[in-house]
């Protein structure tokens, strides 16, 4: 008898229903492959929303975690520990910034970025007390805190969670004129995803990000790039901003920084920005803990080799070619950057959810978003054959 149906029921019995997972119960994983409680194998084409860029249980990351577990796991930032300096120095170098501030989840990195931008606005730019404003984009996804959902344009994410935090102006994504027009003397930052992941891997028009950079510099506004999903190798470069030759004032990082093992996020910026924080003004009990730093330092070292960015760029071409061949055969749009793809299914055929269920039956796990879109984001350790396999299964699903 299959264990999956009862395991799915058990998993739902005592939890809030804030997710609608596919009915698959995973018990182990390695590289790009998952195994369920009934021994069935699946190719992982979600990679924990890009938290597993290096695959499941990458040997170097597991080794770093094991070694650290045997020595020291937590001190709090009340004391200094011996994993902290290397992590901060090496991550700052990867980002080309002076300083980093480690936190845990992506949403916390975004909250940190908002606080730092506001403080910078008051202390450095000279914005009048309580007036700081941040320009954000329609279709954004930056996390789930009450402040962050206050400027979400997704009603599911936002409705009934008010009263909402003021201080944000929403403009259409990709429209540089609208963004420039929204900036005034109280604007402290523009907060954007360089590619909107949750929205369906939406890539802004060419020239948009360099244009945002220029406007921000001209108007003395911080450009804060949320690279929590797009960064750390996913798009074929260390940062999605690199693809457009853009350097933001602040990077927000998360997901893959923890190697798929522990939650690790961070803000990276120069001293003139992150230096506005003084002791007692921000922090987190677990932020920058020894286990997190040990794993994340190894993540930074993997990225410093450039191997994963290269793989993502090269294999991404194969994924793109495979998916574009399905245009007109069930797909109506395909957007690919590196090993990150958003594909829109002809809604007359099936919903994204139905497509994901059928892919699951064929041993491929992916996630739908916004009705008829599927996001594909396999671990960057995926092989050419495995990419072909995933595309072939999608083709079979679309062919019905
Ligand atoms: C661009 C972006 N920012 C922030 C977040 C929030 O990260 P977390 O779920 O770790 O809080 C996400 C999560 O999907 C994201 O995609």
Coordinates of N, CA and C in Angstrom, one line a residue, residues 61 64-65 68-69 72-74 81 83-84 87 102-104 256-259 261-265 286-300:
X61 N 29.1 21.5 1.4 CA 28.2 22.2 2.3 C 27.9 21.3 3.5
X64 N 30.9 21.1 5.7 CA 31.0 22.3 6.6 C 30.0 22.3 7.7
X65 N 28.8 21.9 7.4 CA 27.7 21.9 8.5 C 28.1 20.9 9.5
X68 N 30.9 22.0 11.7 CA 30.5 23.1 12.6 C 29.6 22.6 13.8
X69 N 28.7 21.7 13.4 CA 27.8 21.1 14.4 C 28.7 20.5 15.6
X72 N 30.6 24.3 17.4 CA 29.9 25.4 18.0 C 28.7 25.8 17.1
X73 N 27.5 25.9 17.7 CA 26.3 26.2 16.8 C 25.8 27.6 17.0
X74 N 25.8 28.1 18.3 CA 25.2 29.4 18.5 C 25.9 30.2 19.6
X81 N 32.2 35.1 17.4 CA 32.6 33.7 17.2 C 33.6 33.6 16.0
X83 N 33.7 32.0 13.2 CA 33.3 31.8 11.9 C 32.8 33.1 11.2
X84 N 32.7 34.2 12.0 CA 32.0 35.4 11.6 C 32.8 36.2 10.6
X87 N 33.2 34.8 7.0 CA 31.9 34.9 6.3 C 31.7 36.4 5.8
X102 N 24.4 40.2 8.5 CA 23.7 38.9 8.3 C 22.4 38.8 9.1
X103 N 21.4 38.2 8.5 CA 20.1 37.9 9.1 C 19.8 36.5 8.8
X104 N 18.5 36.1 8.8 CA 18.1 34.7 8.6 C 17.3 34.5 7.4
X256 N 19.7 30.8 -1.4 CA 20.9 30.0 -1.6 C 22.0 30.2 -0.7
X257 N 22.0 31.4 -0.1 CA 23.1 31.7 0.8 C 23.3 30.7 1.9
X258 N 22.2 30.1 2.3 CA 22.2 29.1 3.4 C 22.4 27.7 2.8
X259 N 22.8 27.5 1.5 CA 23.1 26.2 1.0 C 22.0 25.2 1.1
X261 N 20.6 24.4 3.7 CA 20.7 23.7 5.0 C 20.2 24.6 6.1
X262 N 20.5 25.8 6.1 CA 20.1 26.7 7.2 C 19.6 28.0 6.6
X263 N 18.7 28.7 7.2 CA 18.3 30.0 6.7 C 19.4 31.0 6.9
X264 N 19.9 31.6 5.9 CA 20.9 32.7 6.0 C 20.5 33.8 5.0
X265 N 20.4 35.0 5.5 CA 20.2 36.1 4.6 C 21.2 37.2 5.0
X286 N 19.6 34.9 15.9 CA 20.2 33.8 15.1 C 21.0 34.4 14.0
X287 N 20.9 35.7 13.7 CA 21.6 36.2 12.5 C 23.1 36.1 12.6
X288 N 23.7 35.5 11.6 CA 25.2 35.4 11.7 C 25.7 34.4 12.7
X289 N 24.8 33.4 13.0 CA 25.3 32.4 14.0 C 26.4 31.5 13.4
X290 N 27.1 30.8 14.2 CA 28.3 30.0 13.7 C 28.0 29.0 12.7
X291 N 26.9 28.2 12.9 CA 26.5 27.2 11.9 C 26.2 27.9 10.5
X292 N 25.4 28.9 10.6 CA 25.0 29.7 9.4 C 26.2 30.2 8.7
X293 N 27.1 30.8 9.4 CA 28.4 31.4 8.8 C 29.2 30.3 8.2
X294 N 29.4 29.1 8.9 CA 30.2 28.1 8.3 C 29.7 27.6 7.0
X295 N 28.4 27.4 6.9 CA 27.8 26.9 5.7 C 27.8 28.0 4.6
X296 N 27.5 29.2 5.0 CA 27.4 30.3 4.0 C 28.8 30.7 3.5
X297 N 29.8 30.6 4.3 CA 31.1 30.8 3.8 C 31.5 29.9 2.7
X298 N 31.1 28.6 2.9 CA 31.4 27.6 1.9 C 30.6 27.9 0.6
X299 N 29.3 28.4 0.8 CA 28.5 28.8 -0.4 C 29.3 29.9 -1.1
X300 N 29.8 30.9 -0.4 CA 30.5 32.0 -1.1 C 31.7 31.5 -1.8

